[in-house]
Amino acid sequence: MYNSSAADSSSAGSRLFRYEVTGLRQNAETDRMDAPIRSSSSIFITVPYSRMNEEMRRITRMGGKIVRIEPVELGKASSVPPQPAPAAPAAAPAKAKAKHADVPVNIYRPNNPYIGKCLSNYELVREGGIGTVRHLTFDLSAGDLHYVEGQSIGIIPPGTDAQGKPHKLRLYSIASTRHGDNGDDKTVSLCVRQLEYKHPETGETVYGVCSTYLCNLEVGADVAITGPVGKEMLLPDDPNATVIMMATGTGIAPFRAYLWRMFKETHADYKFNGFAWLIFGIPFTANILYKDDLEAIAAQYPDHFQLTYAISREQQNATGGKMYIQDRVAEQADRLWELIQQEKTHTYICGLKGMEDGIDKALSEAAAKQGVTWSDYQKDLKRAGRWHVETY
Ligand SMILES: Cc1cc2nc3c(=O)[nH]c(=O)nc-3n(C[C@H](O)[C@H](O)[C@H](O)COP(=O)(O)OP(=O)(O)OC[C@H]3O[C@@H](n4cnc5c(N)ncnc54)[C@H](O)[C@@H]3O)c2cc1C
């Protein structure tokens, strides 16, 4: 169905992948040499890239289910040097926006997408939360798709729309760093919420085409990927920057990439030594995506990372209403306004369309205390490339 020429690269052909399979009994082909046994019902099979499809069919024929695929050589350890937090205030935004000419874009276009395999697909919402949000990782080893933190990729769901035309691509923020979750520069990860709503006229439950396709994607399945795209949400190169992140729901995706780059990976050319602050809005505690990782970073780097939740269905704002992200921003507005004025501060907003209005209101009030008109100041911040918004 797809153009699979990209998948025939010889460099990828020599790579090995390990399948974790359930539903099969161990036999002579099981890789027992170095594979960690994760559960008593799983077995591990090492397969060269060139035989992946064939092996998948064989496993399916034998009644097995592939629950995870990973490259045999796994990634890097984490650490980052501990150091002090933000410095003195600076004047109003002045610098012109950086052009980012070296950032990759549109390596793969919709008429010839990259075909990647799904390496893993797991649920992020825990018991008691609402909706479905999945973390998906795709193999990129058969092509040239590379990207940097803050970019998005397009996914083309298979099949046709109501007019019989092939589905159009949907964009998804990349949730992994440029090195990928396996640390080998060969994967890309997404954080996808299944769109589900009641049809306004019929009352029927409607599920989004692409998000449902992705959330239900089997490990080992092929997926058509375009991109990367986007220069709006790039991280500043400055390792001493202050990075303020405001996310609702899957808006966490680019911030996961930032935080992993800042705190969970080591790089020769980037050692974060600034201050990062994530304000994260979600309905329930069980909906806090990547909760354990976020809290581990906050515990390990208290001088460099602050984590603030707004849990709307569990916490109350100052007037007894639901605690939305704008209420947390309002609570912290004076401090945020102080940080935002510093030249090394970049502010990022990602997630639900409409989340900006409440944030603007809160910051307007803080700026007004110093006689500053927020909307004018914000325009200057945007011109200086220090105010970044991606809402959908
Ligand atoms: C830059 C960018 C980054 C993005 N990043 C992510 C991401 O990281 N994670 C993520 O999950 N999504 C992300 N999205 C959203 C994603 O692109 C899709 O829009 C989303 O997954 C829905 O696509 P779908 O094919 O499932 O829905 P579709 O089948 O295309 O249905 C969407 C349509 O359903 C209708 N609709 C939706 N809600 C309602 C409602 N409540 N009432 C009535 N009609 C409704 C609207 O007409 C809407 O256009 C991003 C979008 C952009 C632009």
Coordinates of C-alpha atoms and ligand atoms in Angstrom, one line a residue:
M1 CA 0.0 0.0 0.0
Y2 CA 2.8 2.4 0.9
N3 CA 5.9 3.2 -1.0
S4 CA 8.4 1.1 0.9
S5 CA 11.6 2.1 -0.9
A6 CA 12.8 3.9 2.2
A7 CA 12.7 0.7 4.2
D8 CA 15.2 -1.1 2.0
S9 CA 18.3 0.8 3.1
S10 CA 21.3 -1.5 3.5
S11 CA 22.6 0.2 6.7
A12 CA 19.3 -0.7 8.4
G13 CA 19.5 -4.2 7.1
S14 CA 22.4 -5.1 9.3
R15 CA 20.7 -3.9 12.5
L16 CA 19.2 -6.4 15.0
F17 CA 16.0 -6.0 16.9
R18 CA 14.7 -7.9 19.8
Y19 CA 11.0 -8.9 19.9
E20 CA 9.3 -9.5 23.2
V21 CA 6.6 -12.0 22.4
T22 CA 3.8 -13.4 24.6
G23 CA 1.7 -16.4 23.8
L24 CA 4.5 -18.6 22.5
R25 CA 6.3 -21.4 24.3
Q26 CA 10.1 -21.1 24.4
N27 CA 11.8 -23.0 21.6
A28 CA 15.2 -23.2 19.9
E29 CA 14.8 -19.8 18.2
T30 CA 14.3 -18.0 21.5
D31 CA 17.2 -15.6 22.3
R32 CA 18.2 -16.7 25.8
M33 CA 21.7 -15.4 25.7
D34 CA 21.5 -11.8 26.9
A35 CA 17.8 -11.0 26.9
P36 CA 16.3 -9.8 30.2
I37 CA 13.3 -11.9 30.9
R38 CA 10.6 -9.3 32.0
S39 CA 7.8 -11.6 32.7
S40 CA 7.4 -15.4 32.9
S41 CA 5.1 -15.4 29.9
S42 CA 7.4 -13.4 27.6
I43 CA 10.1 -14.8 25.3
F44 CA 12.7 -12.8 23.3
I45 CA 13.6 -13.3 19.7
T46 CA 16.4 -11.4 18.0
V47 CA 15.8 -10.7 14.4
P48 CA 17.7 -8.8 11.6
Y49 CA 15.9 -5.9 10.1
S50 CA 15.6 -7.7 6.8
R51 CA 13.6 -10.5 8.4
M52 CA 11.3 -8.5 10.6
N53 CA 8.2 -8.8 8.5
E54 CA 8.7 -12.5 7.9
E55 CA 9.3 -13.2 11.5
M56 CA 6.3 -11.2 12.5
R57 CA 4.1 -13.3 10.3
R58 CA 5.6 -16.5 11.7
I59 CA 4.9 -15.3 15.3
T60 CA 1.4 -14.4 14.4
R61 CA 0.9 -17.8 12.7
M62 CA 2.0 -19.5 15.9
G63 CA -0.5 -17.6 17.9
G64 CA 2.1 -15.2 19.5
K65 CA 1.7 -11.5 20.1
I66 CA 4.7 -9.0 19.8
V67 CA 4.4 -6.7 22.8
R68 CA 7.6 -4.7 22.2
I69 CA 10.4 -4.3 19.7
E70 CA 13.7 -2.8 20.6
P71 CA 17.1 -2.4 18.9
V72 CA 19.6 -4.8 20.4
E73 CA 22.1 -2.0 21.3
L74 CA 20.4 0.2 23.8
G75 CA 20.9 3.8 24.7
K76 CA 22.6 6.1 27.1
A77 CA 22.8 6.7 30.8
S78 CA 21.5 9.9 32.4
S79 CA 23.1 12.7 34.3
V80 CA 23.4 16.4 34.4
P81 CA 25.7 18.6 36.5
P82 CA 24.0 20.3 39.4
Q83 CA 24.3 24.1 39.5
P84 CA 22.5 27.3 40.6
A85 CA 19.3 28.8 39.2
P86 CA 18.3 32.0 37.4
A87 CA 20.2 35.2 37.4
A88 CA 19.4 38.9 37.5
P89 CA 16.5 40.6 35.6
A90 CA 17.1 42.1 32.2
A91 CA 15.3 44.8 30.2
A92 CA 12.5 44.5 27.7
P93 CA 12.9 42.0 24.8
A94 CA 15.3 43.3 22.2
K95 CA 17.0 40.7 20.1
A96 CA 15.7 39.6 16.7
K97 CA 14.3 36.1 16.4
A98 CA 16.9 33.4 15.4
K99 CA 16.4 32.0 11.9
H100 CA 17.3 28.3 12.7
A101 CA 18.4 27.6 9.1
D102 CA 20.1 24.4 10.2
V103 CA 16.9 22.8 11.6
P104 CA 15.7 19.9 9.4
V105 CA 12.3 20.3 7.8
N106 CA 10.2 18.2 5.3
I107 CA 12.7 15.4 4.8
Y108 CA 9.7 13.2 4.0
R109 CA 6.7 14.6 2.3
P110 CA 3.1 13.2 2.0
N111 CA 3.7 11.9 -1.5
N112 CA 6.6 9.8 -0.4
P113 CA 6.4 9.3 3.4
Y114 CA 8.9 7.4 5.5
I115 CA 7.5 4.0 6.5
G116 CA 8.5 3.3 10.1
K117 CA 7.7 0.3 12.3
C118 CA 5.9 0.8 15.6
L119 CA 8.4 -0.4 18.3
S120 CA 6.2 0.2 21.3
N121 CA 2.8 1.6 22.2
Y122 CA 1.7 1.9 25.8
E123 CA -0.9 3.6 27.9
L124 CA 0.0 6.7 29.9
V125 CA -3.3 7.2 31.7
R126 CA -3.5 5.3 34.9
E127 CA -6.5 3.7 36.7
G128 CA -9.0 6.4 37.6
G129 CA -8.0 8.8 34.9
I130 CA -10.1 9.8 31.9
G131 CA -9.5 9.0 28.2
T132 CA -6.7 7.2 26.4
V133 CA -3.2 8.7 25.9
R134 CA -0.5 6.5 24.4
H135 CA 3.3 6.8 24.2
L136 CA 4.3 5.4 20.8
T137 CA 7.8 4.9 19.5
F138 CA 8.7 4.3 15.8
D139 CA 11.8 2.9 14.3
L140 CA 13.6 5.4 11.9
S141 CA 16.6 3.2 11.1
A142 CA 15.6 2.6 7.5
G143 CA 15.8 6.2 6.4
D144 CA 17.1 9.7 6.9
L145 CA 14.4 11.1 9.2
H146 CA 16.0 13.2 11.9
Y147 CA 14.7 16.1 14.0
V148 CA 15.3 18.3 17.0
E149 CA 13.3 18.9 20.2
G150 CA 10.2 20.9 19.7
Q151 CA 9.4 19.8 16.1
S152 CA 6.4 17.7 14.9
I153 CA 5.9 14.9 12.5
G154 CA 3.0 14.1 10.3
I155 CA 1.2 10.7 10.4
I156 CA -0.9 9.6 7.4
P157 CA -3.6 7.2 8.6
P158 CA -4.4 4.4 6.2
G159 CA -7.7 4.3 4.2
T160 CA -9.9 7.0 2.8
D161 CA -12.1 9.7 4.0
A162 CA -15.9 10.2 3.4
Q163 CA -15.1 11.5 -0.1
G164 CA -13.1 8.4 -0.9
K165 CA -9.8 10.4 -0.9
P166 CA -6.8 9.2 1.0
H167 CA -6.7 10.6 4.6
K168 CA -4.7 13.7 5.1
L169 CA -1.8 13.7 7.5
R170 CA -2.2 14.8 11.1
L171 CA 0.6 16.5 13.0
Y172 CA 1.9 15.3 16.3
S173 CA 4.5 17.0 18.5
I174 CA 7.6 14.9 19.0
A175 CA 7.9 13.7 22.6
S176 CA 11.5 12.4 22.4
T177 CA 14.8 14.1 22.0
R178 CA 16.8 14.1 18.8
H179 CA 18.5 11.0 20.1
G180 CA 15.2 9.1 20.6
D181 CA 14.1 7.1 23.5
N182 CA 16.7 4.4 22.8
G183 CA 19.5 7.0 22.6
D184 CA 20.7 5.8 19.2
D185 CA 19.2 8.5 17.0
K186 CA 17.0 5.9 15.3
T187 CA 13.6 6.4 16.8
V188 CA 10.9 9.0 17.3
S189 CA 8.2 9.0 20.0
L190 CA 4.8 10.6 20.2
C191 CA 2.3 11.2 23.0
V192 CA -1.2 10.7 21.4
R193 CA -4.6 11.2 22.9
Q194 CA -7.5 9.4 21.3
L195 CA -10.0 12.0 20.2
E196 CA -13.4 11.0 21.5
Y197 CA -16.5 13.2 21.6
K198 CA -20.3 13.1 21.3
H199 CA -21.6 14.1 18.0
P200 CA -23.4 17.4 18.6
E201 CA -26.6 16.4 16.6
T202 CA -26.9 12.6 16.9
G203 CA -25.2 12.2 20.4
E204 CA -23.2 9.3 19.0
T205 CA -19.7 8.8 20.3
V206 CA -17.2 9.7 17.6
Y207 CA -13.6 8.6 17.6
G208 CA -10.9 10.6 15.7
V209 CA -9.5 8.9 12.7
C210 CA -5.8 9.2 13.1
S211 CA -5.6 9.3 16.9
T212 CA -7.7 6.1 17.1
Y213 CA -5.5 4.5 14.4
L214 CA -2.3 5.4 16.4
C215 CA -3.7 4.5 19.9
N216 CA -4.7 1.0 18.5
L217 CA -1.5 0.5 16.5
E218 CA 0.0 -2.9 16.9
V219 CA 3.7 -3.2 17.8
G220 CA 5.4 -4.2 14.5
A221 CA 2.9 -2.4 12.3
D222 CA 4.1 0.0 9.5
V223 CA 3.2 3.7 9.8
A224 CA 3.5 6.5 7.2
I225 CA 5.4 9.4 8.6
T226 CA 6.2 12.9 7.1
G227 CA 8.3 15.8 8.3
P228 CA 9.7 16.9 10.5
V229 CA 8.1 20.3 10.6
G230 CA 8.1 23.3 12.9
K231 CA 10.5 25.9 14.2
E232 CA 8.1 27.6 16.7
M233 CA 8.9 25.4 19.7
L234 CA 12.7 25.0 19.4
L235 CA 14.7 25.1 22.6
P236 CA 17.2 27.9 22.9
D237 CA 20.9 26.8 22.5
D238 CA 21.8 28.7 25.7
P239 CA 22.4 26.1 28.4
N240 CA 21.8 28.8 31.1
A241 CA 18.4 29.8 29.8
T242 CA 15.2 29.9 31.9
V243 CA 12.6 27.8 30.2
I244 CA 9.0 28.2 31.3
M245 CA 6.7 25.5 30.0
M246 CA 2.9 25.6 30.3
A247 CA 1.2 22.4 29.1
T248 CA -2.3 20.9 29.1
G249 CA -2.7 17.2 28.3
T250 CA -0.6 16.0 25.4
G251 CA 0.9 19.5 25.3
I252 CA 3.5 17.8 27.5
A253 CA 5.0 16.1 24.4
P254 CA 7.6 18.7 23.4
F255 CA 8.4 19.4 27.1
R256 CA 9.1 15.8 27.7
A257 CA 11.7 16.1 24.9
Y258 CA 13.2 19.3 26.4
L259 CA 13.4 17.8 29.9
W260 CA 14.9 14.6 28.7
R261 CA 17.5 16.6 26.9
M262 CA 18.1 18.8 29.9
F263 CA 18.2 16.2 32.6
K264 CA 18.1 12.6 31.4
E265 CA 20.7 12.6 28.7
T266 CA 24.3 13.7 28.5
H267 CA 25.7 15.6 25.6
A268 CA 29.1 17.0 24.7
D269 CA 27.6 20.2 23.3
Y270 CA 24.7 20.9 25.7
K271 CA 24.8 20.8 29.5
F272 CA 21.8 22.4 30.9
N273 CA 22.6 24.7 33.8
G274 CA 19.6 27.0 33.8
F275 CA 16.1 26.8 35.3
A276 CA 13.2 24.9 33.9
W277 CA 9.6 25.3 35.2
L278 CA 6.8 23.1 34.0
I279 CA 3.2 24.1 34.9
F280 CA 1.1 21.1 33.8
G281 CA -2.8 21.1 33.6
I282 CA -4.6 17.8 33.7
P283 CA -8.0 16.6 35.0
F284 CA -6.9 13.9 37.5
T285 CA -3.7 12.8 39.2
A286 CA -4.1 9.6 37.1
N287 CA -3.9 11.7 34.0
I288 CA -0.4 13.1 34.8
L289 CA 1.5 11.9 31.8
Y290 CA 5.1 10.7 32.6
K291 CA 4.4 11.5 36.2
D292 CA 7.2 9.3 37.7
D293 CA 9.8 10.7 35.4
L294 CA 8.8 14.3 36.0
E295 CA 8.8 13.8 39.7
A296 CA 12.1 12.0 39.7
I297 CA 13.7 15.0 37.8
A298 CA 12.2 17.5 40.2
A299 CA 13.5 15.5 43.2
Q300 CA 17.0 15.1 41.6
Y301 CA 17.4 18.7 40.4
P302 CA 15.5 20.9 42.8
D303 CA 17.6 24.0 41.9
H304 CA 17.0 23.5 38.2
F305 CA 13.5 22.2 37.8
Q306 CA 10.2 23.2 39.3
L307 CA 7.1 21.1 38.7
T308 CA 3.7 22.6 39.3
Y309 CA 0.5 20.8 38.6
A310 CA -3.0 22.2 38.1
I311 CA -5.3 19.2 38.6
S312 CA -8.7 20.6 37.7
R313 CA -11.0 17.9 39.1
E314 CA -9.1 17.4 42.3
Q315 CA -7.8 20.8 43.3
Q316 CA -9.5 24.1 43.9
N317 CA -8.5 27.6 42.8
A318 CA -8.6 30.6 45.1
T319 CA -12.3 31.1 44.6
G320 CA -13.2 27.5 45.2
G321 CA -13.6 26.7 41.5
K322 CA -11.7 24.0 39.5
M323 CA -7.9 24.5 39.4
Y324 CA -7.1 25.1 35.7
I325 CA -3.6 26.0 34.4
Q326 CA -4.5 29.7 34.2
D327 CA -5.4 29.6 38.0
R328 CA -1.9 28.3 38.7
V329 CA -0.4 30.9 36.5
A330 CA -2.4 33.6 38.3
E331 CA -1.1 32.3 41.6
Q332 CA 2.5 32.5 40.4
A333 CA 2.0 35.5 38.1
D334 CA 4.3 38.0 39.9
R335 CA 7.2 35.5 39.8
L336 CA 6.5 34.4 36.3
W337 CA 6.4 38.1 35.2
E338 CA 9.7 38.7 36.9
L339 CA 11.3 35.7 35.1
I340 CA 9.7 36.5 31.7
Q341 CA 11.4 39.9 31.7
Q342 CA 14.8 38.4 31.9
E343 CA 16.4 38.2 28.5
K344 CA 17.5 34.5 28.9
T345 CA 13.9 33.4 29.5
H346 CA 11.8 31.6 26.9
T347 CA 8.2 30.8 27.6
Y348 CA 6.4 27.9 25.8
I349 CA 2.7 27.1 25.8
C350 CA 1.5 23.8 24.3
G351 CA -1.8 21.9 24.4
L352 CA -5.5 22.8 24.2
K353 CA -6.5 25.7 22.0
G354 CA -7.8 28.4 24.2
M355 CA -5.5 27.9 27.1
E356 CA -3.6 31.1 26.2
D357 CA -6.5 33.5 27.1
G358 CA -6.4 32.8 30.9
I359 CA -2.6 32.9 30.9
D360 CA -2.6 36.3 29.2
K361 CA -5.1 37.6 31.7
A362 CA -3.0 36.5 34.6
L363 CA 0.2 38.0 33.2
S364 CA -1.6 41.2 32.2
E365 CA -2.5 41.8 35.8
A366 CA 1.1 41.2 37.0
A367 CA 2.6 43.4 34.2
A368 CA 0.0 46.1 34.9
K369 CA 1.3 46.5 38.5
Q370 CA 4.5 47.9 36.9
G371 CA 2.6 50.0 34.4
V372 CA 3.4 47.6 31.5
T373 CA 0.7 46.6 28.9
W374 CA 1.1 42.9 28.6
S375 CA -0.2 42.6 25.0
D376 CA 2.5 45.1 23.8
Y377 CA 5.2 43.4 25.8
Q378 CA 4.1 40.0 24.5
K379 CA 4.4 41.2 20.9
D380 CA 8.0 42.2 21.6
L381 CA 8.7 38.8 23.2
K382 CA 7.3 37.1 20.1
R383 CA 9.4 39.3 17.8
A384 CA 12.5 38.4 19.9
G385 CA 11.6 34.7 19.6
R386 CA 11.1 34.2 23.3
W387 CA 7.3 33.5 23.4
H388 CA 6.4 30.2 21.8
V389 CA 2.9 28.8 21.3
E390 CA 1.6 25.6 19.8
T391 CA -2.0 24.9 20.6
Y392 CA -4.4 22.6 18.7
Ligands
LIG1 C1 1.3 21.2 15.6 C2 0.4 20.2 16.2 C3 0.8 19.3 17.1 C4 -0.1 18.3 17.6 N1 0.4 17.5 18.6 C5 -0.4 16.5 19.1 C6 0.1 15.7 20.1 O1 1.3 15.7 20.5 N2 -0.7 14.7 20.6 C7 -2.0 14.6 20.2 O2 -2.8 13.8 20.6 N3 -2.5 15.5 19.2 C8 -1.7 16.4 18.7 N4 -2.2 17.3 17.7 C9 -3.6 17.1 17.2 C10 -3.6 16.0 16.0 O3 -3.0 16.6 14.9 C11 -5.0 15.6 15.6 O4 -5.7 16.8 15.3 C12 -5.8 14.8 16.6 O5 -5.1 13.6 16.9 C13 -7.2 14.5 16.1 O6 -7.0 13.8 14.8 P1 -8.0 12.6 14.4 O7 -7.6 12.2 13.1 O8 -8.0 11.6 15.5 O9 -9.4 13.3 14.5 P2 -10.3 13.6 13.2 O10 -10.9 12.3 12.7 O11 -9.6 14.4 12.2 O12 -11.4 14.5 13.9 C14 -11.2 15.8 14.2 C15 -12.4 16.6 13.9 O13 -13.4 16.2 14.8 C16 -14.3 17.3 15.1 N5 -14.3 17.4 16.5 C17 -13.3 17.3 17.4 N6 -13.8 17.4 18.7 C18 -15.1 17.7 18.6 C19 -16.1 18.0 19.5 N7 -15.8 18.0 20.8 N8 -17.3 18.3 19.0 C20 -17.6 18.2 17.7 N9 -16.7 17.9 16.8 C21 -15.5 17.7 17.2 C22 -13.7 18.5 14.4 O14 -14.3 18.7 13.2 C23 -12.2 18.1 14.2 O15 -11.7 18.7 13.1 C24 -1.4 18.3 17.2 C25 -1.8 19.2 16.3 C26 -1.0 20.1 15.7 C27 -1.5 21.1 14.7

